[in-house]
């Protein structure tokens, strides 16, 4: 790993052209390395990739240089790159007939198959050759699981202005540049801004407005249509490492970021974050997070994982390489983490996604705030699912029970029904509706709800369907209408049922 001076962006187009000509792309890597070696590289295991790049093609050379950080002979490098320009601009260093990379360049596939390149410090591409560990202050990491998660959940509607707060190597700014007229990227670390500039230029994207500073200080009172942030959310004793430690006590940095976002959003704008939060003795974690939501905003908060304080401390001690230090020093640092948690009454730490939306309904005192735990598999990208979630909340806020019964619904795509019970039993013990896209939820329903969902095709109002079910099941239709709207509301809220426009007069009756 190196934190030396960064390359100059003087002749980036010729470097990009050489990388593309050699098929130094996400698809090209997979074809060259094969799936096992490609997957091993993501686990920081380089031996399979080294074996797969024993050839002398330009692609072999580039993989060894920029992904595996191995020196290559001068003549091999010259066959793959505009070598003198790359050395002069600082992308490569030359010594004793060997050429070495000065930064990590990692191919990355954009959402529409674009060939992008993420530039970061050597050994700091998450899952790269160097892996995570022994990071120095001020280093800039490449793309990791957190980065791609945030990119996947972000709403991608066209906007005028977008803000990437804590840009790092620039991956979120790169995504935003595809659908925002103007992108502003900030970071407390000036080195990160330089890397973002390189990432955008090498990926052929428009430049961003780069500003140095903490949280919203660099943008003052400016407002945006989209705010994204993968902040330094780790809850740690102190602020040793800029890329992960927020420098505030406990989860105060994430709370501050969320609270201050409300004033920086335009009407209808979204703010989306990854965050950690404390589970504090005597306090419901859901209540803690609801208190973070700023006025005038709706919110959808999803807890994806929870770790007890020992697991959490060990994870981040390994991240910084402390497990490789002197045992006494490691023990002292471990103690410091546990002391910090004990002082704050923290028993566990949650990780997840926070999405805010500025809305008139929330400003009028009727916000939609959903805080839930969903540790199960999801289907990325989830940006469309985020839009659908808030659209459903808007619909449900406007519908009382009578309006729901007058509404028309259709079963969402890729929802299946599962019947669970003992083999050979005449009737199932219960019925489960399961999604096969987006959040991939599953919910247990009774016979009425299952029958209702099964016949929803948008042609009849909900009340008429319930009347038919009541007749089939020999139930009182009035009682069934009274007790079913809550079940319909839940199925709509979780995306199993979708409201459809009411048919024109004469095509359906209430």
Coordinates of C-alpha atoms in Angstrom, one line a residue:
X1 CA 0.0 0.0 0.0
X2 CA 1.2 3.5 -0.8
X3 CA 0.1 7.0 0.0
X4 CA 2.6 8.7 -2.3
X5 CA 1.6 11.5 -4.6
X6 CA -1.2 10.7 -7.0
X7 CA -1.1 10.4 -10.8
X8 CA -1.8 13.4 -12.9
X9 CA -5.0 13.3 -15.1
X10 CA -3.2 14.9 -18.0
X11 CA -3.6 12.1 -20.6
X12 CA -6.3 9.9 -19.1
X13 CA -8.1 9.4 -22.5
X14 CA -5.1 7.5 -23.9
X15 CA -4.8 5.4 -20.8
X16 CA -8.6 4.6 -20.9
X17 CA -8.3 3.6 -24.6
X18 CA -5.4 1.2 -23.8
X19 CA -7.3 -0.4 -20.9
X20 CA -10.4 -1.0 -23.1
X21 CA -8.3 -2.2 -26.1
X22 CA -6.8 -4.9 -23.8
X23 CA -10.3 -5.9 -22.5
X24 CA -9.3 -4.8 -19.0
X25 CA -13.0 -4.7 -18.1
X26 CA -15.2 -6.6 -15.7
X27 CA -16.3 -9.0 -18.4
X28 CA -12.7 -9.3 -19.7
X29 CA -11.5 -10.2 -16.2
X30 CA -14.1 -12.9 -15.8
X31 CA -13.3 -14.5 -19.1
X32 CA -9.5 -14.4 -18.5
X33 CA -9.5 -15.6 -14.9
X34 CA -12.5 -17.9 -14.9
X35 CA -15.1 -17.9 -12.2
X36 CA -13.1 -19.6 -9.4
X37 CA -10.1 -17.3 -9.7
X38 CA -12.3 -14.3 -10.1
X39 CA -14.2 -15.2 -6.9
X40 CA -11.0 -16.0 -5.1
X41 CA -9.7 -12.5 -5.9
X42 CA -12.8 -11.0 -4.2
X43 CA -11.7 -13.0 -1.1
X44 CA -8.2 -11.4 -1.3
X45 CA -6.7 -14.7 -2.5
X46 CA -4.3 -14.0 -5.4
X47 CA -2.7 -17.3 -6.2
X48 CA -5.4 -18.5 -8.7
X49 CA -5.3 -15.1 -10.5
X50 CA -1.5 -15.3 -10.7
X51 CA -1.7 -18.7 -12.2
X52 CA -4.3 -17.5 -14.7
X53 CA -2.1 -14.6 -15.8
X54 CA 1.1 -16.5 -16.7
X55 CA 0.6 -15.5 -20.4
X56 CA 2.0 -12.4 -22.0
X57 CA -1.1 -10.7 -23.4
X58 CA -1.8 -7.1 -22.6
X59 CA -4.6 -8.2 -20.4
X60 CA -2.4 -10.5 -18.4
X61 CA 0.0 -7.6 -17.9
X62 CA -2.6 -5.2 -16.8
X63 CA -4.2 -7.6 -14.3
X64 CA -0.8 -8.3 -12.7
X65 CA 0.1 -4.6 -12.6
X66 CA -3.1 -3.0 -11.3
X67 CA -5.1 -5.8 -9.6
X68 CA -2.4 -8.0 -8.2
X69 CA 0.2 -5.3 -7.8
X70 CA 3.1 -7.4 -9.1
X71 CA 5.9 -5.8 -11.1
X72 CA 6.2 -6.7 -14.8
X73 CA 9.1 -6.4 -17.2
X74 CA 9.4 -3.0 -18.9
X75 CA 8.8 -4.4 -22.4
X76 CA 5.7 -6.2 -21.4
X77 CA 4.2 -3.0 -19.9
X78 CA 5.1 -1.1 -23.0
X79 CA 3.2 -3.6 -25.1
X80 CA 0.1 -3.0 -23.0
X81 CA 0.1 0.8 -22.3
X82 CA 1.4 4.2 -23.5
X83 CA 4.2 3.5 -21.0
X84 CA 6.2 6.7 -21.1
X85 CA 3.1 8.8 -20.6
X86 CA 1.9 6.6 -17.7
X87 CA 5.3 6.8 -16.0
X88 CA 5.5 10.6 -16.6
X89 CA 2.0 11.1 -15.3
X90 CA 2.6 8.9 -12.2
X91 CA 0.4 5.9 -12.9
X92 CA 3.5 3.7 -12.9
X93 CA 7.0 3.7 -11.5
X94 CA 10.0 2.2 -13.3
X95 CA 13.1 0.7 -11.7
X96 CA 15.7 -1.9 -12.7
X97 CA 13.8 -2.9 -15.8
X98 CA 10.6 -3.5 -13.9
X99 CA 7.4 -1.5 -13.8
X100 CA 5.0 -1.2 -10.9
X101 CA 1.6 0.4 -10.4
X102 CA 1.4 3.4 -8.1
X103 CA -2.4 3.0 -7.6
X104 CA -5.1 0.3 -7.8
X105 CA -7.2 0.5 -11.0
X106 CA -10.2 -1.9 -10.8
X107 CA -12.6 -2.5 -13.6
X108 CA -16.2 -2.0 -12.6
X109 CA -19.4 -2.6 -14.7
X110 CA -21.9 0.2 -14.7
X111 CA -25.7 -0.5 -14.5
X112 CA -26.1 -0.4 -18.2
X113 CA -22.9 -2.3 -19.0
X114 CA -20.6 0.7 -19.0
X115 CA -16.9 0.0 -18.6
X116 CA -15.8 2.0 -15.6
X117 CA -12.6 2.1 -13.6
X118 CA -12.3 2.7 -9.8
X119 CA -9.0 4.2 -8.7
X120 CA -7.8 3.7 -5.1
X121 CA -4.7 3.3 -3.0
X122 CA -2.6 0.2 -3.5
X123 CA -3.8 -2.7 -1.3
X124 CA -7.0 -0.8 -0.4
X125 CA -9.4 -2.1 -3.0
X126 CA -11.8 -4.1 -0.8
X127 CA -11.4 -7.7 -1.7
X128 CA -8.3 -6.8 -3.7
X129 CA -4.8 -8.1 -3.7
X130 CA -3.9 -6.4 -0.4
X131 CA -7.2 -7.0 1.3
X132 CA -8.2 -5.1 4.4
X133 CA -5.7 -4.5 7.1
X134 CA -2.9 -2.3 8.4
X135 CA -4.4 0.8 6.7
X136 CA -2.7 4.1 7.3
X137 CA -4.4 7.3 8.1
X138 CA -5.7 9.1 5.0
X139 CA -5.7 6.1 2.6
X140 CA -8.6 5.8 0.2
X141 CA -10.4 2.4 -0.3
X142 CA -11.8 1.1 -3.5
X143 CA -15.2 -0.6 -4.1
X144 CA -16.5 -3.0 -1.4
X145 CA -19.7 -4.6 -0.5
X146 CA -21.0 -1.5 1.3
X147 CA -20.3 0.7 -1.8
X148 CA -22.1 -1.6 -4.1
X149 CA -25.0 -2.1 -1.7
X150 CA -25.6 1.7 -1.5
X151 CA -25.3 2.0 -5.3
X152 CA -27.9 -0.7 -5.7
X153 CA -30.5 0.8 -3.3
X154 CA -30.2 4.3 -4.6
X155 CA -33.1 5.8 -6.6
X156 CA -32.0 6.5 -10.2
X157 CA -34.6 8.9 -11.5
X158 CA -33.2 11.9 -13.5
X159 CA -32.4 14.8 -11.2
X160 CA -30.9 18.2 -11.5
X161 CA -28.6 18.0 -8.5
X162 CA -26.9 15.2 -6.5
X163 CA -24.6 15.2 -3.6
X164 CA -22.2 12.4 -2.7
X165 CA -21.2 13.1 0.9
X166 CA -17.9 11.3 1.8
X167 CA -17.1 10.3 -1.7
X168 CA -14.0 8.2 -1.1
X169 CA -12.8 6.8 -4.4
X170 CA -15.9 8.2 -6.2
X171 CA -18.1 5.3 -6.9
X172 CA -21.3 6.9 -5.8
X173 CA -20.5 10.1 -7.7
X174 CA -19.8 8.0 -10.8
X175 CA -23.2 6.4 -10.6
X176 CA -24.9 9.8 -9.9
X177 CA -23.2 11.3 -12.9
X178 CA -25.3 9.1 -15.1
X179 CA -28.6 10.6 -14.1
X180 CA -27.9 14.0 -12.4
X181 CA -27.2 17.2 -14.3
X182 CA -24.8 18.4 -11.6
X183 CA -22.9 16.2 -9.1
X184 CA -21.2 17.6 -6.0
X185 CA -18.8 15.3 -4.1
X186 CA -17.3 16.1 -0.7
X187 CA -14.8 14.5 1.6
X188 CA -12.9 15.4 4.7
X189 CA -9.8 13.7 3.1
X190 CA -8.5 15.8 0.2
X191 CA -6.8 12.7 -1.1
X192 CA -10.2 11.1 -1.6
X193 CA -11.3 14.1 -3.8
X194 CA -8.2 13.5 -6.0
X195 CA -9.1 9.9 -6.4
X196 CA -12.7 10.8 -7.3
X197 CA -11.4 13.1 -10.0
X198 CA -9.3 10.2 -11.4
X199 CA -12.1 7.7 -11.2
X200 CA -14.6 9.9 -13.0
X201 CA -12.1 10.9 -15.7
X202 CA -10.8 7.3 -16.3
X203 CA -14.4 6.1 -16.5
X204 CA -15.3 8.7 -19.1
X205 CA -17.8 10.5 -16.9
X206 CA -18.4 14.2 -16.5
X207 CA -16.4 15.9 -13.8
X208 CA -18.0 16.6 -10.4
X209 CA -17.9 19.7 -8.2
X210 CA -15.3 18.5 -5.6
X211 CA -15.3 20.1 -2.1
X212 CA -13.3 19.4 1.0
X213 CA -14.9 19.3 4.4
X214 CA -16.9 17.4 7.0
X215 CA -20.6 16.5 6.7
X216 CA -22.6 19.3 5.1
X217 CA -20.1 22.1 5.9
X218 CA -18.7 22.2 2.3
X219 CA -22.2 22.8 0.8
X220 CA -23.5 25.3 3.3
X221 CA -27.3 25.8 2.8
X222 CA -27.4 24.4 -0.8
X223 CA -30.2 21.9 -1.4
X224 CA -30.2 18.8 -3.6
X225 CA -32.6 16.4 -5.3
X226 CA -30.5 13.4 -4.2
X227 CA -28.1 12.9 -1.4
X228 CA -26.1 9.6 -1.0
X229 CA -23.5 8.8 1.6
X230 CA -21.5 5.7 2.7
X231 CA -20.1 7.6 5.7
X232 CA -17.4 6.5 8.2
X233 CA -20.1 4.9 10.3
X234 CA -18.0 2.6 12.5
X235 CA -18.7 3.0 16.2
X236 CA -15.2 3.0 17.7
X237 CA -13.2 4.4 20.6
X238 CA -11.5 7.4 18.8
X239 CA -10.9 8.3 15.2
X240 CA -7.8 6.4 14.1
X241 CA -8.8 5.8 10.5
X242 CA -10.5 8.5 8.4
X243 CA -12.2 6.1 6.0
X244 CA -14.2 4.3 8.7
X245 CA -14.1 6.2 12.0
X246 CA -16.5 9.1 12.2
X247 CA -14.7 10.9 15.1
X248 CA -17.9 11.4 17.1
X249 CA -19.1 9.4 20.1
X250 CA -21.2 6.3 19.5
X251 CA -23.5 6.6 16.5
X252 CA -23.6 10.4 16.7
X253 CA -22.1 10.9 13.2
X254 CA -24.8 8.8 11.5
X255 CA -27.5 10.5 13.6
X256 CA -26.2 14.0 12.8
X257 CA -26.0 13.1 9.1
X258 CA -29.6 11.9 9.0
X259 CA -30.9 14.8 11.0
X260 CA -29.2 17.5 9.0
X261 CA -30.2 16.0 5.6
X262 CA -33.8 17.2 5.9
X263 CA -32.8 20.8 5.4
X264 CA -30.6 19.9 2.4
X265 CA -33.3 18.1 0.4
X266 CA -35.5 19.7 -2.2
X267 CA -39.2 18.7 -2.2
X268 CA -39.6 15.1 -3.4
X269 CA -35.8 14.6 -3.0
X270 CA -34.2 11.4 -1.6
X271 CA -31.4 11.0 0.9
X272 CA -29.9 7.5 1.2
X273 CA -27.3 6.3 3.6
X274 CA -25.6 3.2 5.0
X275 CA -25.3 3.4 8.8
X276 CA -24.5 1.7 12.1
X277 CA -26.5 2.3 15.2
X278 CA -26.3 1.3 18.8
X279 CA -28.7 -1.1 20.6
X280 CA -28.8 0.5 24.0
X281 CA -29.9 -1.2 27.2
X282 CA -33.5 -0.1 28.1
X283 CA -34.2 1.4 24.7
X284 CA -35.9 -0.1 21.6
X285 CA -33.6 0.3 18.6
X286 CA -36.6 1.2 16.4
X287 CA -37.5 4.1 18.7
X288 CA -33.8 5.3 18.5
X289 CA -33.9 5.4 14.7
X290 CA -37.4 7.1 14.5
X291 CA -35.9 9.9 16.6
X292 CA -33.3 10.5 13.9
X293 CA -35.8 11.2 11.2
X294 CA -36.0 15.0 10.5
X295 CA -39.2 16.9 10.2
X296 CA -40.7 17.1 6.8
X297 CA -39.4 13.7 5.7
X298 CA -40.8 10.2 5.2
X299 CA -38.4 7.4 6.1
X300 CA -37.7 3.8 5.3
X301 CA -35.1 2.2 7.6
X302 CA -34.1 -1.4 7.2
X303 CA -31.8 -3.2 9.7
X304 CA -29.9 -5.8 7.8
X305 CA -27.6 -7.2 10.4
X306 CA -26.9 -7.1 14.2
X307 CA -23.7 -8.0 15.9
X308 CA -23.0 -8.3 19.6
X309 CA -20.3 -5.9 20.9
X310 CA -17.6 -8.6 20.9
X311 CA -18.3 -9.6 17.3
X312 CA -18.3 -6.0 16.2
X313 CA -15.1 -5.1 18.0
X314 CA -13.3 -8.1 16.5
X315 CA -14.5 -7.3 13.0
X316 CA -13.1 -3.8 13.0
X317 CA -9.9 -4.8 14.8
X318 CA -9.3 -7.3 12.0
X319 CA -10.1 -4.6 9.5
X320 CA -7.3 -2.4 10.8
X321 CA -4.9 -5.3 11.1
X322 CA -4.7 -5.0 14.9
X323 CA -5.0 -8.8 15.2
X324 CA -1.5 -9.0 13.6
X325 CA 0.1 -6.7 16.2
X326 CA 1.6 -7.6 19.6
X327 CA -0.9 -9.6 21.6
X328 CA -0.7 -7.2 24.5
X329 CA -1.4 -4.3 22.2
X330 CA -4.3 -6.1 20.6
X331 CA -5.8 -6.9 24.0
X332 CA -5.5 -3.3 25.1
X333 CA -7.3 -2.1 22.0
X334 CA -10.0 -4.7 22.4
X335 CA -10.5 -3.5 26.0
X336 CA -10.8 0.0 24.7
X337 CA -13.7 -1.0 22.4
X338 CA -15.5 -2.8 25.2
X339 CA -15.0 0.1 27.6
X340 CA -16.5 2.4 25.1
X341 CA -19.6 0.2 24.6
X342 CA -20.0 -0.3 28.4
X343 CA -19.8 3.4 29.0
X344 CA -22.7 4.0 26.5
X345 CA -24.8 1.0 27.6
X346 CA -24.4 -0.5 24.2
X347 CA -25.2 -4.3 24.0
X348 CA -25.2 -4.7 20.2
X349 CA -24.7 -2.7 16.9
X350 CA -27.1 -2.7 14.0
X351 CA -26.2 -2.1 10.3
X352 CA -28.6 -1.2 7.6
X353 CA -30.0 1.3 5.1
X354 CA -31.7 4.6 5.7
X355 CA -33.8 6.4 3.1
X356 CA -35.4 9.8 3.6
X357 CA -37.8 11.5 1.2
X358 CA -38.9 15.1 1.5
X359 CA -42.7 15.3 1.2
X360 CA -45.5 17.7 1.6
X361 CA -47.5 15.1 3.7
X362 CA -44.6 14.8 6.1
X363 CA -44.2 18.6 6.3
X364 CA -48.0 18.7 7.1
X365 CA -47.4 16.5 10.1
X366 CA -48.3 13.1 8.6
X367 CA -45.0 11.4 7.9
X368 CA -44.6 7.8 6.9
X369 CA -41.8 6.3 9.0
X370 CA -41.2 2.5 8.5
X371 CA -38.5 0.9 10.6
X372 CA -38.1 -2.8 10.1
X373 CA -35.6 -5.7 10.3
X374 CA -35.0 -7.7 7.2
X375 CA -31.8 -9.8 7.3
X376 CA -32.9 -12.1 4.4
X377 CA -31.8 -12.1 0.8
X378 CA -32.9 -9.3 -1.5
X379 CA -32.6 -8.8 -5.2
X380 CA -30.4 -5.9 -6.2
X381 CA -30.7 -3.3 -7.6
X382 CA -33.4 -2.1 -5.2
X383 CA -33.7 1.5 -6.3
X384 CA -37.0 0.7 -8.1
X385 CA -38.3 -1.1 -5.0
X386 CA -37.5 2.1 -2.9
X387 CA -39.6 4.2 -5.3
X388 CA -42.4 1.7 -5.1
X389 CA -42.3 1.6 -1.3
X390 CA -42.9 5.4 -1.0
X391 CA -45.5 5.3 -3.7
X392 CA -47.4 2.7 -1.8
X393 CA -47.1 4.7 1.4
X394 CA -48.5 7.8 -0.4
X395 CA -51.4 5.6 -1.6
X396 CA -52.2 4.2 1.9
X397 CA -52.0 7.5 3.6
X398 CA -54.9 8.7 1.4
X399 CA -57.1 5.6 1.8
X400 CA -59.5 4.9 4.7
X401 CA -61.1 1.5 5.0
X402 CA -64.0 2.4 2.8
X403 CA -61.7 3.6 0.0
X404 CA -59.7 0.4 0.2
X405 CA -62.8 -1.7 -0.2
X406 CA -63.7 0.4 -3.3
X407 CA -60.2 0.1 -4.7
X408 CA -59.0 -2.2 -7.4
X409 CA -55.8 -4.3 -6.9
X410 CA -53.7 -6.8 -8.8
X411 CA -51.3 -9.4 -7.5
X412 CA -47.7 -8.2 -7.9
X413 CA -45.5 -9.9 -10.5
X414 CA -43.6 -13.0 -9.3
X415 CA -45.6 -13.6 -6.2
X416 CA -46.3 -17.3 -5.5
X417 CA -48.4 -19.1 -2.9
X418 CA -47.0 -21.9 -0.7
X419 CA -49.1 -24.2 1.4
X420 CA -47.5 -25.5 4.5
X421 CA -48.8 -28.5 6.4
X422 CA -48.4 -32.2 7.2
X423 CA -48.1 -34.5 4.2
X424 CA -51.5 -35.9 3.3
X425 CA -53.4 -33.4 5.4
X426 CA -56.7 -32.3 3.8
X427 CA -56.1 -28.6 4.5
X428 CA -52.8 -26.7 5.0
X429 CA -51.8 -25.4 8.4
X430 CA -51.1 -22.0 6.8
X431 CA -50.6 -20.3 3.5
X432 CA -47.5 -18.2 2.7
X433 CA -47.3 -15.6 -0.1
X434 CA -43.7 -15.2 -1.3
X435 CA -42.1 -12.6 -3.6
X436 CA -39.3 -13.5 -6.0
X437 CA -38.0 -10.0 -6.7
X438 CA -37.1 -6.8 -4.8
X439 CA -37.2 -7.4 -1.1
X440 CA -38.3 -11.0 -1.6
X441 CA -40.6 -10.9 1.3
X442 CA -42.8 -13.7 2.6
X443 CA -45.9 -13.3 4.7
X444 CA -48.3 -15.8 6.3
X445 CA -52.0 -15.2 5.4
X446 CA -55.3 -16.8 6.3
X447 CA -57.7 -18.4 3.8
X448 CA -59.6 -15.2 3.1
X449 CA -56.4 -13.2 2.3
X450 CA -55.0 -16.0 0.2
X451 CA -58.2 -16.3 -1.8
X452 CA -58.5 -12.5 -2.1
X453 CA -54.9 -12.1 -3.4
X454 CA -55.4 -15.0 -5.8
X455 CA -58.3 -13.5 -7.7
X456 CA -57.1 -9.8 -7.7
X457 CA -56.7 -9.0 -11.4
X458 CA -57.8 -5.3 -11.2
X459 CA -61.2 -6.0 -12.7
X460 CA -63.3 -5.9 -9.5
X461 CA -63.3 -3.7 -6.4
X462 CA -62.0 -5.3 -3.2
X463 CA -65.5 -5.2 -1.6
X464 CA -67.1 -7.2 -4.4
X465 CA -64.4 -9.8 -4.1
X466 CA -64.9 -10.1 -0.3
X467 CA -68.6 -10.5 -0.8
X468 CA -68.0 -13.4 -3.1
X469 CA -65.5 -15.0 -0.7
X470 CA -68.0 -14.6 2.2
X471 CA -70.7 -16.4 0.1
X472 CA -68.2 -19.3 -0.7
X473 CA -67.1 -19.6 2.9
X474 CA -70.6 -19.1 4.4
X475 CA -69.4 -16.0 6.3
X476 CA -71.3 -12.8 7.2
X477 CA -70.2 -10.4 4.4
X478 CA -70.6 -7.3 6.6
X479 CA -68.2 -8.8 9.3
X480 CA -65.8 -9.9 6.6
X481 CA -65.7 -6.4 5.1
X482 CA -65.1 -5.0 8.6
X483 CA -62.1 -7.2 9.5
X484 CA -60.3 -7.5 6.1
X485 CA -59.1 -3.9 5.3
X486 CA -56.2 -4.2 7.7
X487 CA -55.0 -7.3 5.9
X488 CA -55.4 -5.6 2.5
X489 CA -53.4 -2.6 3.8
X490 CA -50.6 -4.9 4.9
X491 CA -50.4 -6.7 1.6
X492 CA -50.3 -3.4 -0.2
X493 CA -47.7 -2.0 2.1
X494 CA -45.3 -4.9 1.7
X495 CA -45.8 -5.0 -2.1
X496 CA -47.8 -8.2 -2.6
X497 CA -50.8 -6.2 -4.0
X498 CA -50.6 -3.2 -6.3
X499 CA -53.3 -0.6 -6.6
X500 CA -54.6 -0.1 -10.1
X501 CA -56.6 2.8 -11.6
X502 CA -60.4 2.4 -11.1
X503 CA -62.0 1.2 -14.4
X504 CA -64.1 3.6 -16.3
X505 CA -67.8 3.8 -15.6
X506 CA -69.6 0.7 -16.7
X507 CA -66.5 -1.6 -16.5
X508 CA -66.9 -2.4 -12.8
X509 CA -69.2 -1.8 -9.9
X510 CA -68.7 -1.3 -6.3

